[in-house]
PDB file of C-alpha atoms in Angstrom:
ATOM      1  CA  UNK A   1       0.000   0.000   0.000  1.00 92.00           C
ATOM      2  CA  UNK A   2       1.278   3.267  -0.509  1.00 94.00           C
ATOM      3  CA  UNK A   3      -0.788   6.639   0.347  1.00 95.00           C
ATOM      4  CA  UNK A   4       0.855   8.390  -2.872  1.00 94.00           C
ATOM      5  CA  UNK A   5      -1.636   6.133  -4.803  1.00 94.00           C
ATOM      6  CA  UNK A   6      -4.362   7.049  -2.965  1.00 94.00           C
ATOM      7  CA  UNK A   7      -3.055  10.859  -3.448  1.00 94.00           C
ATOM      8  CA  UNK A   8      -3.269  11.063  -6.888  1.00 93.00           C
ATOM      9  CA  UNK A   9      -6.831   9.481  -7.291  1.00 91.00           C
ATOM     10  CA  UNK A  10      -8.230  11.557  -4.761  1.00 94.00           C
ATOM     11  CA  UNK A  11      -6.583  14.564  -6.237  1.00 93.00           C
ATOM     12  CA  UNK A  12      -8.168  14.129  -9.630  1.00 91.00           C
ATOM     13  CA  UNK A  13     -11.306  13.466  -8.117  1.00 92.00           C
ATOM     14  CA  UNK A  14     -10.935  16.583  -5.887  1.00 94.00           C
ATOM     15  CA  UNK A  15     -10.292  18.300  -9.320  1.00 93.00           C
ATOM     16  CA  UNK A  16     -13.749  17.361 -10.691  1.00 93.00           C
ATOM     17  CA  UNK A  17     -15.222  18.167  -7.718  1.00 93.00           C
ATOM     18  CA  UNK A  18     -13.894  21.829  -7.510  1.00 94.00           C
ATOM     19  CA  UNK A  19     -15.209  22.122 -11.335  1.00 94.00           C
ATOM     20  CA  UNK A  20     -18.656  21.327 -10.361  1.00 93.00           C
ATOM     21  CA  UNK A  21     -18.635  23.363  -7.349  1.00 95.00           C
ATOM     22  CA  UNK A  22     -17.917  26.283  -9.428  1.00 95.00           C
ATOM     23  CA  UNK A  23     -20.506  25.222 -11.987  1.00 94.00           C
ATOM     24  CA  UNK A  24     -23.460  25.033  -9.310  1.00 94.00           C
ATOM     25  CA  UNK A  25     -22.498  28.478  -8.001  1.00 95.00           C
ATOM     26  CA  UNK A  26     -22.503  30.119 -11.686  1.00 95.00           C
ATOM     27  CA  UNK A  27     -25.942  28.244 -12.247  1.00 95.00           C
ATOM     28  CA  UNK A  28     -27.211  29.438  -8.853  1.00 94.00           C
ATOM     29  CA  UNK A  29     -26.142  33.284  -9.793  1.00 95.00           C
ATOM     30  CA  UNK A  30     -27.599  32.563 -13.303  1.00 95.00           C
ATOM     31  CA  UNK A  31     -31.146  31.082 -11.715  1.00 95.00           C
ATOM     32  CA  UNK A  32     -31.361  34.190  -9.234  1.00 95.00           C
ATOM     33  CA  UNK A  33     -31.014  36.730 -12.026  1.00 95.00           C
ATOM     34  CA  UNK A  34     -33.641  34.774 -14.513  1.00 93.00           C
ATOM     35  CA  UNK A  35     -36.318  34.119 -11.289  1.00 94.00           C
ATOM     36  CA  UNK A  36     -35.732  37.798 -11.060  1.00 93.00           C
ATOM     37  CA  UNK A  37     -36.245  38.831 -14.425  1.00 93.00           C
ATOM     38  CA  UNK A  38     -39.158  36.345 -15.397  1.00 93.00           C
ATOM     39  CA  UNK A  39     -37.051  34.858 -17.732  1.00 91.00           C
ATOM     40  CA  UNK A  40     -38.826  31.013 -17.412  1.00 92.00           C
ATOM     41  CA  UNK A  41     -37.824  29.784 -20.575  1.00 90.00           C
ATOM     42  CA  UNK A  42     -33.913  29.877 -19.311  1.00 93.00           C
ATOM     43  CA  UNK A  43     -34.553  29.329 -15.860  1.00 94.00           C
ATOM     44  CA  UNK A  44     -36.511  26.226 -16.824  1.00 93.00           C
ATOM     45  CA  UNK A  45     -33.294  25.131 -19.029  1.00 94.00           C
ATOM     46  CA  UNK A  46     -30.779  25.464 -16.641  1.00 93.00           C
ATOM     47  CA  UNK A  47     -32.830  24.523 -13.550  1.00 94.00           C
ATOM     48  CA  UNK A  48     -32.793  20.776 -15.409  1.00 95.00           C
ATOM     49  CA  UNK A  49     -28.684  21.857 -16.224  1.00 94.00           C
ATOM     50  CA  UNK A  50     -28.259  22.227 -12.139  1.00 94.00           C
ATOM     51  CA  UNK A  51     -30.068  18.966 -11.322  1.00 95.00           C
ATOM     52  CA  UNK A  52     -27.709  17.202 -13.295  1.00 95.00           C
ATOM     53  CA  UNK A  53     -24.471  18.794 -12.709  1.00 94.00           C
ATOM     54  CA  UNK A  54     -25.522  18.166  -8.700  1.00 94.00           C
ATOM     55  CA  UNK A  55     -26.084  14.485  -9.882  1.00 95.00           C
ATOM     56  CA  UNK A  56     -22.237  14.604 -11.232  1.00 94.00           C
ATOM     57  CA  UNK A  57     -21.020  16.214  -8.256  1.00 94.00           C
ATOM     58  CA  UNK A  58     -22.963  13.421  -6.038  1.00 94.00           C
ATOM     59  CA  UNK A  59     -21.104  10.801  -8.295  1.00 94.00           C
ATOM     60  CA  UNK A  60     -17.620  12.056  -7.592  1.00 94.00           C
ATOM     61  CA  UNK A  61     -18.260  12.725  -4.012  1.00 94.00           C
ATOM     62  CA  UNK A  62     -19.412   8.616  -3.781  1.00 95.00           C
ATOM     63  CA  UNK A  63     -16.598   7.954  -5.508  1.00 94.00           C
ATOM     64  CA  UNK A  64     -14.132   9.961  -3.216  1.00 95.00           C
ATOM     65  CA  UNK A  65     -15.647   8.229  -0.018  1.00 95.00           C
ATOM     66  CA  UNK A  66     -15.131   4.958  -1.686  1.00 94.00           C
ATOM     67  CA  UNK A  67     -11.148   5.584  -2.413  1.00 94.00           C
ATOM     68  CA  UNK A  68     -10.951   6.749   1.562  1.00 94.00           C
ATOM     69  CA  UNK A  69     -12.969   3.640   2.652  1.00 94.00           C
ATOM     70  CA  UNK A  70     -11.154   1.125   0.322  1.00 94.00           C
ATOM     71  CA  UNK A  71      -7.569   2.056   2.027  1.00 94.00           C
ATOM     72  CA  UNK A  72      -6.899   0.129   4.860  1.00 95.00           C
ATOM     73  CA  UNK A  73      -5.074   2.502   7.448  1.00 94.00           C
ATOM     74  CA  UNK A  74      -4.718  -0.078   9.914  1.00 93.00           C
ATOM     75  CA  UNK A  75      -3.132  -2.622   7.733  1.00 95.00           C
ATOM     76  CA  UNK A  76      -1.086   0.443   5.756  1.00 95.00           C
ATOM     77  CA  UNK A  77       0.546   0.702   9.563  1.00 95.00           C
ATOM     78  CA  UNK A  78       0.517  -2.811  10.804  1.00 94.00           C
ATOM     79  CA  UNK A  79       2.863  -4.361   7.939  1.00 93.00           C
ATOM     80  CA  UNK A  80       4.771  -1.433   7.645  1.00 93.00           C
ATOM     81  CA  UNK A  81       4.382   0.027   4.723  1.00 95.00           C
ATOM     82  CA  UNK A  82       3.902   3.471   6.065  1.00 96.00           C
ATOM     83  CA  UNK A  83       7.088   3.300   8.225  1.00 96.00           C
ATOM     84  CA  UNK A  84       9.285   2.214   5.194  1.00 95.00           C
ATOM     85  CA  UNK A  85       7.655   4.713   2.888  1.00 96.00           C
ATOM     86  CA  UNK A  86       8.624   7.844   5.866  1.00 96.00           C
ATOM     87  CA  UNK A  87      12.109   6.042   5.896  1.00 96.00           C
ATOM     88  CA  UNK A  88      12.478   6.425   2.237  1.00 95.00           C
ATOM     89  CA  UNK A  89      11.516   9.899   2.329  1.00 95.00           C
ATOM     90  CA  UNK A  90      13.946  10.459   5.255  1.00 94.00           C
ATOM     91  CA  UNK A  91      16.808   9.749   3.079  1.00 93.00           C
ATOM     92  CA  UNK A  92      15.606  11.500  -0.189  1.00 93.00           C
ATOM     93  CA  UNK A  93      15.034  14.836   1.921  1.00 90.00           C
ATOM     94  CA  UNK A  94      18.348  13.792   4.161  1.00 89.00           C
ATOM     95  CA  UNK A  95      16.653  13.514   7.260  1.00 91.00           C
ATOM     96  CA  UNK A  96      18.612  12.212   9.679  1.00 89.00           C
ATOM     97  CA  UNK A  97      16.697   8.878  11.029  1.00 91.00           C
ATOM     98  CA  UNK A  98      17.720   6.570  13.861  1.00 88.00           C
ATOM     99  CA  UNK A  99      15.559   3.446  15.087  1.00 90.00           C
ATOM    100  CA  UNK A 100      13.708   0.335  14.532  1.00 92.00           C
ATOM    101  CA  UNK A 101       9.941  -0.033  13.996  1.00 93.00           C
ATOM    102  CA  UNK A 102       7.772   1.801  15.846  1.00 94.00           C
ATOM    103  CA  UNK A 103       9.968   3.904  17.598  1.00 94.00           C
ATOM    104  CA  UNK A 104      12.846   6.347  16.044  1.00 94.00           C
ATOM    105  CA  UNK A 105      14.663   9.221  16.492  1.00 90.00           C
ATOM    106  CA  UNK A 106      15.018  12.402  13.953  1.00 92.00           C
ATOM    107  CA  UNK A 107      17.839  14.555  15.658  1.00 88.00           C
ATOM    108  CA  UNK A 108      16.438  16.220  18.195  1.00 88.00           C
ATOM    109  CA  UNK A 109      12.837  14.569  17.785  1.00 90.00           C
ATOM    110  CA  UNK A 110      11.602  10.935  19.180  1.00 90.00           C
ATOM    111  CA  UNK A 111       9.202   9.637  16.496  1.00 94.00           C
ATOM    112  CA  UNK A 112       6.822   6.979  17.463  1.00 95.00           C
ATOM    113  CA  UNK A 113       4.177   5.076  15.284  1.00 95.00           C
ATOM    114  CA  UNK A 114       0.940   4.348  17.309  1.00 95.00           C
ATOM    115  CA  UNK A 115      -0.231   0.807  15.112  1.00 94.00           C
ATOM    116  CA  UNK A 116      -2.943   0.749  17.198  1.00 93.00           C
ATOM    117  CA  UNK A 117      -4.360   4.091  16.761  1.00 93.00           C
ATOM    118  CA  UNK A 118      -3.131   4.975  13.231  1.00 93.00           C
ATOM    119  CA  UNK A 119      -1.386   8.113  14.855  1.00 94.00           C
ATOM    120  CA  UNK A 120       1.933   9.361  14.648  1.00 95.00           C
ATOM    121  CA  UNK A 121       3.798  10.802  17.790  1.00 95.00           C
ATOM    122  CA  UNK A 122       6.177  13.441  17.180  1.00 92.00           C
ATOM    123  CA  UNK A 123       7.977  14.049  20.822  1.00 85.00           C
ATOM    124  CA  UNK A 124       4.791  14.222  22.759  1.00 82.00           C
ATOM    125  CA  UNK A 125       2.708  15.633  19.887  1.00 88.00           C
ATOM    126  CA  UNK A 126       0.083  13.130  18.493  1.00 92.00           C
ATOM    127  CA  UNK A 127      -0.385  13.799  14.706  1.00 92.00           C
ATOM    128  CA  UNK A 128      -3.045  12.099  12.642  1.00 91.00           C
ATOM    129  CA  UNK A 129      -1.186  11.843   9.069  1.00 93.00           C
ATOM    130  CA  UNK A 130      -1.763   8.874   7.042  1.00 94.00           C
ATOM    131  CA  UNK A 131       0.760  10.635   4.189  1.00 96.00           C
ATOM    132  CA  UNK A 132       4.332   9.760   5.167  1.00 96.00           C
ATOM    133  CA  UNK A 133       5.971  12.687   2.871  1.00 96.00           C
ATOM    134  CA  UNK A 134       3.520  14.832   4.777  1.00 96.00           C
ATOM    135  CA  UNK A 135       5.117  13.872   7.755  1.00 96.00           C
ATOM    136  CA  UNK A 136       8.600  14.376   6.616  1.00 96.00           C
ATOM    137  CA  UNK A 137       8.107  18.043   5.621  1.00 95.00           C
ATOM    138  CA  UNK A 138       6.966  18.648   9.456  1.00 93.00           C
ATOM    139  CA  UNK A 139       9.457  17.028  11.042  1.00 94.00           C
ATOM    140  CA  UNK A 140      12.050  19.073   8.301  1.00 92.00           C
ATOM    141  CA  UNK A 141       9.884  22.196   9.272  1.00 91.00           C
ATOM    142  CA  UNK A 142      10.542  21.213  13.340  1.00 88.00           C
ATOM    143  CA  UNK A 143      13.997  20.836  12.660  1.00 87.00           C
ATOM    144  CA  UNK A 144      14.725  24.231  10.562  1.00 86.00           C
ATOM    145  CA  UNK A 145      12.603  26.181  13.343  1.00 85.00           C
ATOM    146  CA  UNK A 146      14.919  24.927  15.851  1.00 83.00           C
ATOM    147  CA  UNK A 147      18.267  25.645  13.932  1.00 82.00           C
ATOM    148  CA  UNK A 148      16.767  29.316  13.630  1.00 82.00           C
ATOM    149  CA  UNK A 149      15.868  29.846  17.457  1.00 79.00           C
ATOM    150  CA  UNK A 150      18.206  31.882  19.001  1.00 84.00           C
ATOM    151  CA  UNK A 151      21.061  30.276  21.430  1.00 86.00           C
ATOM    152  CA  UNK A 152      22.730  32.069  23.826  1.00 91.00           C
ATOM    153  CA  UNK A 153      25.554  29.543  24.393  1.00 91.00           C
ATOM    154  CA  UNK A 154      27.749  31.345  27.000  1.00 92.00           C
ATOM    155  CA  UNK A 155      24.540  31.240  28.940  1.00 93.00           C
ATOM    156  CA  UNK A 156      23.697  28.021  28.889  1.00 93.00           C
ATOM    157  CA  UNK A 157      27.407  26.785  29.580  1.00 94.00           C
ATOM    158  CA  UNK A 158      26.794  28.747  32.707  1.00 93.00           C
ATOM    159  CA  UNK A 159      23.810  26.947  33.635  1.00 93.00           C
ATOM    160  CA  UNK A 160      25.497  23.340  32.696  1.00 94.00           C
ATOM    161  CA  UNK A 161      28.410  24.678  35.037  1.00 94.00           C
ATOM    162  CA  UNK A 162      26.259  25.356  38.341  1.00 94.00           C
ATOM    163  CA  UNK A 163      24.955  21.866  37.846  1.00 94.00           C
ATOM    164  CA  UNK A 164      28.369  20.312  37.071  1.00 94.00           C
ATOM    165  CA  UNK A 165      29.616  21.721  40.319  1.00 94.00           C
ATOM    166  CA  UNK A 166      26.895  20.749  42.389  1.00 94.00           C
ATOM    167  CA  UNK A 167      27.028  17.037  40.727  1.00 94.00           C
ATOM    168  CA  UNK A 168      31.026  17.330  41.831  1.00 94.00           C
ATOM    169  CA  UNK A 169      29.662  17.738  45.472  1.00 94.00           C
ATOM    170  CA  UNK A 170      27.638  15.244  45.409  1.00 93.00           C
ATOM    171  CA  UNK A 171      29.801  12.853  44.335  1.00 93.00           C
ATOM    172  CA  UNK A 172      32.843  13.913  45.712  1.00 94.00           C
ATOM    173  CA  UNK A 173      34.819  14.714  43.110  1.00 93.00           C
ATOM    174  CA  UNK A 174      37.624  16.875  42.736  1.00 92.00           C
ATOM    175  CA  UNK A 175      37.063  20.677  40.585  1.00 91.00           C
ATOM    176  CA  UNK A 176      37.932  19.975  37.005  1.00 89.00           C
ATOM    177  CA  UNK A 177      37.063  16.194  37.104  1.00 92.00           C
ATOM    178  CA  UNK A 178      35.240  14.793  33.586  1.00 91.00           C
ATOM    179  CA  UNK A 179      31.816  13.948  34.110  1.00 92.00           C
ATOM    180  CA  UNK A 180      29.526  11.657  31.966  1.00 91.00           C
ATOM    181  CA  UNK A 181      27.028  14.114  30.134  1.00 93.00           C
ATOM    182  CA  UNK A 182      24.547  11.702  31.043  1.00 91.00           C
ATOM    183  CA  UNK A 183      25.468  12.086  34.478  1.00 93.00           C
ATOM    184  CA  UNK A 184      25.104  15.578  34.541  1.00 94.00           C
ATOM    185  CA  UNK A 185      21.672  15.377  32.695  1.00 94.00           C
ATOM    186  CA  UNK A 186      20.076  13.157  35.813  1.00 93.00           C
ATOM    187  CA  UNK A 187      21.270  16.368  37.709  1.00 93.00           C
ATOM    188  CA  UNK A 188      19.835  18.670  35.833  1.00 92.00           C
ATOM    189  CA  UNK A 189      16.403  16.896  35.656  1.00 90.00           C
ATOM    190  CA  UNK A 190      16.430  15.019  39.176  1.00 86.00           C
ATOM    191  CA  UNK A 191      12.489  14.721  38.881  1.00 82.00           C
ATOM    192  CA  UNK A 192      10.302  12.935  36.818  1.00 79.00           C
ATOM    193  CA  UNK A 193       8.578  16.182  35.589  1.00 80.00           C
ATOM    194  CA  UNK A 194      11.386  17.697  35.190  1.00 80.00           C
ATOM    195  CA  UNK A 195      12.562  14.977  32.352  1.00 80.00           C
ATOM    196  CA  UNK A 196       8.977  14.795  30.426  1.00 80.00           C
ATOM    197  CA  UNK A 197       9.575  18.947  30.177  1.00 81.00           C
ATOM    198  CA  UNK A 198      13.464  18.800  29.157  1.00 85.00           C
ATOM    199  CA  UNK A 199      13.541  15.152  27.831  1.00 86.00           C
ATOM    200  CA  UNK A 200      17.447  13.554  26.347  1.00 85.00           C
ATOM    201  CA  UNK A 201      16.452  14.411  22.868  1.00 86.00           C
ATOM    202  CA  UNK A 202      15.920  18.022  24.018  1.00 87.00           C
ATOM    203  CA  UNK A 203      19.288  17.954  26.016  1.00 91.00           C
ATOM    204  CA  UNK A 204      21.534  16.005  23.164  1.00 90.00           C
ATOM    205  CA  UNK A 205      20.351  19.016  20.882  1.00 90.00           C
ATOM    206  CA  UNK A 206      21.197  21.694  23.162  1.00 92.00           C
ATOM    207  CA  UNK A 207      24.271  20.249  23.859  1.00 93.00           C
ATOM    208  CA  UNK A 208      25.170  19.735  19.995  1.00 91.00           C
ATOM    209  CA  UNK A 209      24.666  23.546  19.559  1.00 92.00           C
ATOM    210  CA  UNK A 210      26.889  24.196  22.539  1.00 93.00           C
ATOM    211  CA  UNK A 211      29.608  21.719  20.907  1.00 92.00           C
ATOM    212  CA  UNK A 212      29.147  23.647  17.734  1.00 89.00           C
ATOM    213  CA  UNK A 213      30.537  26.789  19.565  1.00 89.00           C
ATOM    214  CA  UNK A 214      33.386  24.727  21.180  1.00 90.00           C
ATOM    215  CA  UNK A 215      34.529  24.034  17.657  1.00 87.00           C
ATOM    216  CA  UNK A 216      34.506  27.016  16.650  1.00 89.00           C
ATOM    217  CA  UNK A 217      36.903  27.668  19.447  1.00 89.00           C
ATOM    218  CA  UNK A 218      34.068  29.704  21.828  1.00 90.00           C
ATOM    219  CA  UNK A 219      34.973  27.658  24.840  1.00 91.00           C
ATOM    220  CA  UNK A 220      33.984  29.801  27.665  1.00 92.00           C
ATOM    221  CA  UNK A 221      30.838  30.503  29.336  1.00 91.00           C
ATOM    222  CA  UNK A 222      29.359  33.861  30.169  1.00 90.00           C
ATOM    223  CA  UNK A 223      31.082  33.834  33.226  1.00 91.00           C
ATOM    224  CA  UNK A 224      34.537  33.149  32.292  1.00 92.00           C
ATOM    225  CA  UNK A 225      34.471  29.273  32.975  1.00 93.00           C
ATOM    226  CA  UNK A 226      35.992  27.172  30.245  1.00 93.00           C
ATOM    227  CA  UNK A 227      34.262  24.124  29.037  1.00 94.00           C
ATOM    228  CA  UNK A 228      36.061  21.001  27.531  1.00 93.00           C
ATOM    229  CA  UNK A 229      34.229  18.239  25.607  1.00 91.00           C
ATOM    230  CA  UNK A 230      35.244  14.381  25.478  1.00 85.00           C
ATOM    231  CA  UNK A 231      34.216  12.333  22.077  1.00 79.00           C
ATOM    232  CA  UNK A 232      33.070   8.585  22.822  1.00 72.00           C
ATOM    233  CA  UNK A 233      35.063   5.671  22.511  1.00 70.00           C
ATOM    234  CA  UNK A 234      31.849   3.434  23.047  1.00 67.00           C
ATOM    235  CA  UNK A 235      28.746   4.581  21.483  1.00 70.00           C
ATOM    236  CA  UNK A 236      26.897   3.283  24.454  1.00 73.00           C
ATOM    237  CA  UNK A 237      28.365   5.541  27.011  1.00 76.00           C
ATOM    238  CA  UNK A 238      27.737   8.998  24.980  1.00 83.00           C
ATOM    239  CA  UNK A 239      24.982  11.031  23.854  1.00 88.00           C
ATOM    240  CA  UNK A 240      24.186  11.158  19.920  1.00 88.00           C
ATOM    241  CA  UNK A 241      24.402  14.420  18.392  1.00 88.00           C
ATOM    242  CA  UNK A 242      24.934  16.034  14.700  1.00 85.00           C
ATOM    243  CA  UNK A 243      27.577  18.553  14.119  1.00 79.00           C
ATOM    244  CA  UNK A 244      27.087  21.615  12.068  1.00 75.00           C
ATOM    245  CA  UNK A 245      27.545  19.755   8.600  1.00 77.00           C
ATOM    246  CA  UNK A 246      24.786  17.183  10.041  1.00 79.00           C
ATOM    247  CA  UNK A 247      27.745  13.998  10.678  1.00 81.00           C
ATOM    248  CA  UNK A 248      26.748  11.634  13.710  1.00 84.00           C
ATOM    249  CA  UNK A 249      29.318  12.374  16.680  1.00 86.00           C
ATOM    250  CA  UNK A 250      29.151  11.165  20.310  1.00 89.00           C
ATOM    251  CA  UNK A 251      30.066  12.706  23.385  1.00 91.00           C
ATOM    252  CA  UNK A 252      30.820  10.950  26.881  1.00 91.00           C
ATOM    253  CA  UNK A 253      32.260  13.885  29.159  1.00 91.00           C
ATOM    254  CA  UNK A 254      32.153  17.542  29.544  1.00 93.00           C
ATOM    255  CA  UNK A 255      34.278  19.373  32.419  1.00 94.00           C
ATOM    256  CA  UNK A 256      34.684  23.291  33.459  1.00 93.00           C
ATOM    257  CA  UNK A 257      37.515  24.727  35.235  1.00 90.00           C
ATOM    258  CA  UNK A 258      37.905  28.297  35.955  1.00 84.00           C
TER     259      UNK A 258
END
């Protein structure tokens, strides 16, 4: 199955039916001004002309409902043919796409794929969308709204360095020690709430525009503390982000020292 199909018949369809909208509302224009005239003869002509462009209109609108009905949105999710169609489109439009079937991950977004439902979760945002290109160009649109929102990046270093000390406290560690950026997240979200408002996707992105900035060689927060970034070894012990140029990178450690 593939909702493209069903795109281009209802499209024509939708075609036929905007014609004969805009037929019935130049005979309806046409009927008032020969009522108003007297003019029977005509208005007897294209009274019969309405009746059967309504019947036409009637036709395509059966025959719209019918292409809906006849698609099967459950099965269309169930054997996957909507997840491998949004994959497709993923790499066409070079959306970066992580995960297996139901759940994935579109830098900074969690995507998940409600079977059951025939909904589409994007973060916690439940989107009925049955057109997987559709989907795509949100998730794109998502993406490019983030990339334009400003950053303030000395700022936010100095926020990720009150935390950083405090996690040093707390687990007696000496000023300047590495610390596992997923460490310091669980600090910076200790509560439940906290984490379903400032989730790891939210985090990892944050954190790739702050790495951007150490790059570039802008290494020191607002408040004069200088931040150092470790890459990962093992995949499993750092955070996923995209650089600037959109290549996969991972990051275990971030430190500060004054």
């Amino acid at each position: 199955m593939n909702y493209e199909d069903l795109y281009k018949s209802l499209s024509a369809g939708e075609k036929s039916l905007k014609e004969g909208l805009a037929s019935l509302t130049r005979l309806q224009k046409t009927i008032v001004r020969e009522t108003e005239s007297g003019d029977l003869k005509y208005l007897s002509r294209d009274l019969k002309t309405l009746s059967q462009t309504a019947a036409a209109l009637s036709a395509t609108i059966e025959k719209l409902n019918s292409s809906v009905e006849s698609f099967d949105t459950k099965a269309y999710f169930e054997n996957g043919d909507f997840a491998a169609q949004m994959l497709d489109i993923c790499y066409e439009q070079n959306v970066d796409v992580q995960g297996e079937f139901p759940v994935y991950k579109m830098f900074p977004f969690k995507v998940k794929i409600d079977v059951e439902n025939q909904d589409v979760y994007l973060d916690k945002k439940r989107i009925q969308c049955m057109r997987p290109s559709s989907f795509v160009k949100m998730v794109k649109a998502g993406q490019e709204k983030l990339q334009k929102a400003r950053f303030n990046a000395e700022s936010y270093a100095d926020e990720l360095a009150e935390t950083y000390d405090l996690a040093l406290l707390k687990l007696n560690k000496k000023p300047g020690s590495v610390l596992y950026l997923t460490t310091l997240y669980k600090f910076l979200t200790p509560m439940g709430r906290f984490r379903r408002e400032y989730d790891i996707q939210s985090f990892s992105y944050d954190i790739s525009r702050l790495y951007a900035e150490f790059v570039k060689g802008n290494r020191t927060s607002k408040s004069g503390r200088v931040f150092d970034f470790e890459p990962a070894h093992n995949k499993n012990k750092g955070i996923r982000i995209l650089d600037a140029n959109g290549n996969e990178e991972f990051l275990v450690t971030i430190s500060f020292s004054s």
